[in-house]
Coordinates of C-alpha atoms in Angstrom, one line a residue:
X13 CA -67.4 0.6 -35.2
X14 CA -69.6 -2.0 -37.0
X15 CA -71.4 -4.7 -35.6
X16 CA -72.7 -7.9 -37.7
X17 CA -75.9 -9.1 -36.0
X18 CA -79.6 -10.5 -36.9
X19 CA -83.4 -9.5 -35.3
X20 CA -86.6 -11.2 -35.7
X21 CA -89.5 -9.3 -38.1
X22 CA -92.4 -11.3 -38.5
X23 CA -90.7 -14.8 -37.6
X24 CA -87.9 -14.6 -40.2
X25 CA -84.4 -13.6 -39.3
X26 CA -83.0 -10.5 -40.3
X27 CA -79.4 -10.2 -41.5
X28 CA -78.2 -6.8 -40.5
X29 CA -75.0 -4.6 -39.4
X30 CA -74.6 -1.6 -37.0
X31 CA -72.9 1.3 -37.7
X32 CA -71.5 3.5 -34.3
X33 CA -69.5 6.5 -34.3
X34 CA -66.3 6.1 -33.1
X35 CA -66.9 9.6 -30.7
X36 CA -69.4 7.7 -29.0
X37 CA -68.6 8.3 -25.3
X38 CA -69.5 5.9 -23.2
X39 CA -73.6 5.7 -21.7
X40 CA -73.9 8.1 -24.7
X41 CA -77.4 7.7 -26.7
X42 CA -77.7 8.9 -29.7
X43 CA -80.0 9.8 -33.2
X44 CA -80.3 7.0 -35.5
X45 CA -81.0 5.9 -38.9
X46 CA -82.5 2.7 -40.1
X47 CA -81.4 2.1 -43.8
X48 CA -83.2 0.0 -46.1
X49 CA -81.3 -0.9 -49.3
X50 CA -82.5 -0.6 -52.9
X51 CA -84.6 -3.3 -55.4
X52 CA -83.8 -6.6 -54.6
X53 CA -80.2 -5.5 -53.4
X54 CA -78.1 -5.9 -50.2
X55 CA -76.9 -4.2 -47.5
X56 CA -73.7 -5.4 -48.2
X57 CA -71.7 -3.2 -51.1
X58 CA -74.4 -1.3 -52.0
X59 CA -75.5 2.5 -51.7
X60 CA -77.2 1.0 -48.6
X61 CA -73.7 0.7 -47.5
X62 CA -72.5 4.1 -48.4
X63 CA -75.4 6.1 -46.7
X64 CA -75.1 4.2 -43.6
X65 CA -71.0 5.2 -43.8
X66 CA -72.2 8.5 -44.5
X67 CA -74.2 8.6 -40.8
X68 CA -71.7 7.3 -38.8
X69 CA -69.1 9.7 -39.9
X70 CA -72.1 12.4 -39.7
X71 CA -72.4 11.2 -35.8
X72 CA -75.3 8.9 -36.1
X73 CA -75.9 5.2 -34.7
X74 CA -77.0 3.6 -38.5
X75 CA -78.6 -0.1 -39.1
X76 CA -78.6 -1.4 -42.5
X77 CA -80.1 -4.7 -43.0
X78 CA -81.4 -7.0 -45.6
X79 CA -85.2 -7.1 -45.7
X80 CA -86.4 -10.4 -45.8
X81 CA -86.1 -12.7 -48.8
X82 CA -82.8 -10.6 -49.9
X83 CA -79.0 -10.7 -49.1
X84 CA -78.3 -12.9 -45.9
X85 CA -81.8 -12.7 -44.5
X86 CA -84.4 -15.5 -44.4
X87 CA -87.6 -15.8 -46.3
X88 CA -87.9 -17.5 -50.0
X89 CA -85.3 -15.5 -52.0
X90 CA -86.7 -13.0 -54.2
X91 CA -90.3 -13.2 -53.1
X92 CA -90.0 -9.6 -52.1
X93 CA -93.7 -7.7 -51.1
X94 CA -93.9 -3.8 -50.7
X95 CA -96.1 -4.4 -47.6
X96 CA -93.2 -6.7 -46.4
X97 CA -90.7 -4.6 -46.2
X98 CA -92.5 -1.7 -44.6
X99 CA -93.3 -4.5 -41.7
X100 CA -89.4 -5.3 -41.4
X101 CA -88.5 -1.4 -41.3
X102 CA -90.7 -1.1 -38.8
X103 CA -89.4 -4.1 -36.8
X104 CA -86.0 -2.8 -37.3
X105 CA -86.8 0.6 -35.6
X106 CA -88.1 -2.0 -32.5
X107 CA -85.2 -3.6 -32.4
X108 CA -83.0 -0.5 -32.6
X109 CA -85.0 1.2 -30.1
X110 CA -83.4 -1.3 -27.5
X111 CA -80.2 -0.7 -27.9
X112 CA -78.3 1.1 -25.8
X113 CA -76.4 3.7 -27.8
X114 CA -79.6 4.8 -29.5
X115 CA -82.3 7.5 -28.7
X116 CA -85.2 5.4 -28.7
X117 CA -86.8 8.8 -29.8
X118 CA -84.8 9.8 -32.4
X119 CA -84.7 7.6 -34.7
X120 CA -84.7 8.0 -39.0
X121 CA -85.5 6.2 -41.7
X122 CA -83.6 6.4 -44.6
X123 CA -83.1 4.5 -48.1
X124 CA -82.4 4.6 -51.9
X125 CA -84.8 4.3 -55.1
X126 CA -87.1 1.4 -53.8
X127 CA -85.7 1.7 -50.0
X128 CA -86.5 4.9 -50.1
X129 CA -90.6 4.1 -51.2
X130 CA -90.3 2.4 -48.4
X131 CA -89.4 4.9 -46.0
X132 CA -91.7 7.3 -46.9
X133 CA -94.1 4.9 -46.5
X134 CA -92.9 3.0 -43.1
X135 CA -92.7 6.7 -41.7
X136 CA -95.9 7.7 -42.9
X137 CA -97.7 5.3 -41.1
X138 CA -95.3 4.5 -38.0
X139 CA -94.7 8.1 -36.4
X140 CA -92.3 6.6 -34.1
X141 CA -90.0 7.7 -37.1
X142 CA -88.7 10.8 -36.4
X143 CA -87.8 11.5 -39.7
X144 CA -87.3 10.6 -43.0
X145 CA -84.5 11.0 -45.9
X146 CA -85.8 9.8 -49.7
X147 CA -82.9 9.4 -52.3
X148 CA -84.3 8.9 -55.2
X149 CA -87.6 7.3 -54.2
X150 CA -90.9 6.9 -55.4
X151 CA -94.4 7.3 -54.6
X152 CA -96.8 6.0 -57.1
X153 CA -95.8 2.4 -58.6
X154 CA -97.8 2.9 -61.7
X155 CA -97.0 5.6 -62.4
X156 CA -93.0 5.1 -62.1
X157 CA -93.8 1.7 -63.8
X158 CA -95.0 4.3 -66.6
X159 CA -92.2 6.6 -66.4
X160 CA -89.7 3.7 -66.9
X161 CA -91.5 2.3 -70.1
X162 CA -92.2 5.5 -71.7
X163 CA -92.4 4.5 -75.0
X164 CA -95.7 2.2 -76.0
X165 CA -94.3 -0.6 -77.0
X166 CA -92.2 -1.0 -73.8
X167 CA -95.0 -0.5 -71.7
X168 CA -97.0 -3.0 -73.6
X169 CA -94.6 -5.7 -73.1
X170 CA -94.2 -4.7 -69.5
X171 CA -98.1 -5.4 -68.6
X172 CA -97.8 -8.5 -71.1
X173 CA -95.5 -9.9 -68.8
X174 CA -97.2 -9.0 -65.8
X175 CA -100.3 -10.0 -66.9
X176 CA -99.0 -13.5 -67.9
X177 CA -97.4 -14.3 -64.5
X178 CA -100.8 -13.4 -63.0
X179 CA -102.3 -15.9 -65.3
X180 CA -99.6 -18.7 -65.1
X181 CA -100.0 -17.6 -61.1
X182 CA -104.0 -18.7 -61.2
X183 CA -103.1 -21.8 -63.1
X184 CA -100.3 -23.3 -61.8
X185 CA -99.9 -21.9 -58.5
X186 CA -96.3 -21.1 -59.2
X187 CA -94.6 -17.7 -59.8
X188 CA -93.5 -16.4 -63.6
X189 CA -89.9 -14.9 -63.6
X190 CA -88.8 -12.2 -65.2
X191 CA -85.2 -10.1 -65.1
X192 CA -84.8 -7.2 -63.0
X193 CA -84.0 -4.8 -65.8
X194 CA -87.8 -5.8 -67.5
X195 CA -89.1 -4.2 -64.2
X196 CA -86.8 -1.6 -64.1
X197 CA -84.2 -0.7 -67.2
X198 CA -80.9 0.3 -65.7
X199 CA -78.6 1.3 -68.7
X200 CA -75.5 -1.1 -69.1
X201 CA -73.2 2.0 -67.9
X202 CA -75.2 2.4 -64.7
X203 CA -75.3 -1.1 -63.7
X204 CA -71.9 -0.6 -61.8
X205 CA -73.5 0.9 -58.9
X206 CA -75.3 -2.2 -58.4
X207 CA -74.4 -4.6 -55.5
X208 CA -73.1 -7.3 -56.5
X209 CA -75.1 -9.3 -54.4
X210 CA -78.3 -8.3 -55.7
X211 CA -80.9 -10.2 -56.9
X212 CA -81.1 -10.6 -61.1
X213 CA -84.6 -12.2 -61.3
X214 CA -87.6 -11.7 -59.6
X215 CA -90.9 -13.2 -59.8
X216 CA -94.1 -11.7 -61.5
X217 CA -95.4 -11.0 -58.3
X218 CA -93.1 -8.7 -56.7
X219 CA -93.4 -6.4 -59.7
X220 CA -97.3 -6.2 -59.1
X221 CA -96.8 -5.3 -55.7
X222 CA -94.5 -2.8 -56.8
X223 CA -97.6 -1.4 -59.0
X224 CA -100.0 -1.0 -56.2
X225 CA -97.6 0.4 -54.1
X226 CA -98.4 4.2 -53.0
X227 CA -96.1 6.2 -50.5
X228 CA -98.2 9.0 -52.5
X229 CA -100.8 8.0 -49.8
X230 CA -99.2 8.7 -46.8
X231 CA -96.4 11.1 -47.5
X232 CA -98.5 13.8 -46.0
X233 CA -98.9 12.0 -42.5
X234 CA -95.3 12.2 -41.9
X235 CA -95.5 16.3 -41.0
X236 CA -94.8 17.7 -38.4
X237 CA -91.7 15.4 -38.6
X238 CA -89.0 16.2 -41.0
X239 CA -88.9 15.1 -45.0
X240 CA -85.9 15.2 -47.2
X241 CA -87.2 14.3 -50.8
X242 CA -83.2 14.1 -52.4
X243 CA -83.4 12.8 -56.0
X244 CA -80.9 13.6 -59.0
X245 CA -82.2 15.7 -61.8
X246 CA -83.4 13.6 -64.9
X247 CA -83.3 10.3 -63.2
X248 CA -83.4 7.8 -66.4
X249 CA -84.1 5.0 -63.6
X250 CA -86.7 6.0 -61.3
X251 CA -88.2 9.2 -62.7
X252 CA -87.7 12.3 -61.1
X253 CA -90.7 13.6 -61.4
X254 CA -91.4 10.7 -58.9
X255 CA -89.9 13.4 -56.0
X256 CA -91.8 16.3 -57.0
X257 CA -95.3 14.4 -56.8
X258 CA -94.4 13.8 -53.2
X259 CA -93.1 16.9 -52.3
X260 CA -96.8 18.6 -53.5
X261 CA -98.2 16.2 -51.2
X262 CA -95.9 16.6 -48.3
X263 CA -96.6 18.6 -45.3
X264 CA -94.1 20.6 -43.9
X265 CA -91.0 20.5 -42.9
X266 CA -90.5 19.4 -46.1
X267 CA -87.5 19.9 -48.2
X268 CA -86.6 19.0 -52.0
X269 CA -83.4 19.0 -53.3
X270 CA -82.8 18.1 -57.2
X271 CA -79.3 17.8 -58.2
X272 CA -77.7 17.8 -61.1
X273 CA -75.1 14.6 -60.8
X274 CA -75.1 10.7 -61.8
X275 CA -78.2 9.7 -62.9
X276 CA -79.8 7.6 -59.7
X277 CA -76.8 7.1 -58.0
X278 CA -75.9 10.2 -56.0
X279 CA -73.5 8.8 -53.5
X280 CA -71.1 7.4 -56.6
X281 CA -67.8 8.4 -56.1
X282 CA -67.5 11.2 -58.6
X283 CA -70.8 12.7 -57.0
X284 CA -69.8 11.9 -53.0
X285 CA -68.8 14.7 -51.5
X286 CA -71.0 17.2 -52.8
X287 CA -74.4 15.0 -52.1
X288 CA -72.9 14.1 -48.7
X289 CA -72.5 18.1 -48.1
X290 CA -76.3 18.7 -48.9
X291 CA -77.4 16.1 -46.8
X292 CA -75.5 17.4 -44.2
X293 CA -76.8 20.4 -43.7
X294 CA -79.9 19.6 -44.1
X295 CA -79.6 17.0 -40.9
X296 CA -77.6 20.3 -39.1
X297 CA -80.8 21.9 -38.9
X298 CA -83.7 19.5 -38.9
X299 CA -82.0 16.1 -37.2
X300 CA -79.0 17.1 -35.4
X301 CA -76.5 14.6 -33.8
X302 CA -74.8 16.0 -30.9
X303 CA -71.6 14.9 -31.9
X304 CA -71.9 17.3 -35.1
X305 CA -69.3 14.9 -37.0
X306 CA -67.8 16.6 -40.4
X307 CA -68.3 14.3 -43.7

C-alpha cells in the first residue's frame, strides 16, 4: 500500500509517500525506514523510489519524501542546505513515529549518494535512529568535492566558480547558478538513473554547504546501533573511497560491503536483485522485520 501525504519540518510542508506491507495485520507495528532521496532529486522515480519498494516487500513501513526546496515540497526550489535536510530527516522520523503501523522504536534511516550523507549524519546525532543504511554516501565534502575533480584543472574551475558565487553573493545579495553536473560530473551514460524530476541547477550556495559538510564527524556516534556502509566499487560519481573513510571511523556494528556492479547506481535494473540480496541479509540479522518478507 502507498499512501500520498505531507508533514510539517521547520514550517515548510513536506511532500512525502508511505510505503506499508501488504502482510500488515491489522494493530500490527512495525520497523521502519525513513528514505531521503539523492542531490537535488525526488522521491518520485528515483532510487529513493526503489529502496523504499525494496522495504516494503522486505516487510518494512518506508517514508520517502522530498526534503524541502525539492520535488513537491515547499521552500525556494533549489536552495537546498546540508544542515536542512538533516532537520527534515529528523522531522520525518517525528512524524513517522506517530503513526500507527510503526514502531516508534525501530525506526531507520536510509538514502543514496547525498541522501545517504545525510543519514549518517541525521543518525549520528539523533539516536532515536535505530539504524542506518548508506548507499553510496559520503562523509567529507571536500574531500568528495576532490575526488570528483581529480584532475587540476577541473578542480580549479570548480573553486572558481564557487568562489565567484561567494563574491557575486557579498555583492549583490543574490545567488550565482551553476549546473548540477559542475558540482558533481555524472557521465552522459549514467544520467539515466536520474529522476526525471530532479533539479538541473543549483545555486553557488548549496555546493558550499555541500563542502563543509562532515558525516566524517559523527559516524562514530551512531554505535552501538547498526551501520551499513553499501557503496559500488570504483564509484566514478561519488568516490568510493568516500565509504571506507567512514567505515575506519565507525564503531561497531558496522558493516562494509563494496560491490562490483553499476557505477553509483546499485539498485539499476541489471544490478537489482543481487544488491537487494545483500541488503537483505544484512537487515536479517541486524534490523529484522517480523514479517521476514522475501525480495
Amino acid at each position: 500500500m502507498q499512501e500520498k501525504l505531507t508533514f510539517i519540518s521547520d514550517g515548510l510542508k513536506l511532500s512525502a509517500v508511505l510505503h506499508v506491507p501488504d502482510q500488515r495485520k491489522p494493530g500490527q507495528k512495525l520497523p521502519a525506514f525513513i528514505v531521503c532521496h539523492g542531490f537535488v532529486g525526488s522521491k518520485d522515480e528515483s532510487h529513493a523510489q526503489i529502496q523504499a519498494e525494496m522495504m516494503e516487500a522486505f516487510g518494512y513501513v518506508a517514508l520517502r519524501f522530498d526534503f524541502r526546496c525539492c520535488g513537491e515540497s515547499e521552500g525556494e526550489r533549489a536552495q537546498v542546505r546540508c544542515f536542512d535536510q538533516v532537520a527534515d530527516a529528523k522531522n520525518a522520523l517525528t512524524f513517522l513515529a506517530e503513526r500507527d503501523e510503526v514502531d516508534p522504536k525501530r525506526i531507520g534511516i536510509t538514502g543514496h549518494s547525498f541522501g545517504a550523507a545525510v543519514s549518517v549524519y541525521a543518525a549520528g546525532v539523533d539516536d532515536r535512529f535505530a539504524c542506518c543504511l548508506s548507499s553510496c554516501g559520503w562523509g567529507n565534502g571536500e574531500r568528495k568535492f576532490r575526488g570528483q575533480h581529480p584532475t587540476e584543472e577541473s578542480w580549479e574551475k570548480f573553486i572558481g566558480i564557487l568562489e565567484n558565487g561567494r563574491k557575486h553573493k557579498q555583492e549583490t545579495g543574490e545567488s550565482l547558478w551553476m549546473s548540477r553536473f559542475d558540482a558533481v560530473p555524472i557521465p552522459e551514460h549514467l544520467r539515466k538513473n536520474l529522476s526525471p524530476k530532479a533539479i538541473m541547477e543549483i545555486p553557488v550556495e548549496t555546493a558550499w554547504s555541500m563542502y563543509n559538510f562532515r558525516a566524517d564527524d559523527v559516524v562514530a556516534n551512531i554505535a552501538p546501533r547498526p551501520l551499513l556502509l553499501f557503496h559500488t566499487a570504483n564509484d566514478i560519481i561519488t568516490p568510493t573511497l568516500e565509504s571506507v573513510r567512514m567505515f575506519e571511523r565507525a564503531g561497531q556494528p558496522t558493516e562494509l560491503m563494496l560491490i562490483d556492479t553499476t557505477a553509483h547506481f546499485p539498485l539499476a535494473p541489471d544490478d537489482a536483485p543481487r544488491t537487494k540480496m545483500m541488503v537483505k541479509g544484512w537487515l536479517d540479522k541486524f534490523f529484522p522485520s517480523p514479517l521476514g518478507a522475501s525480495a
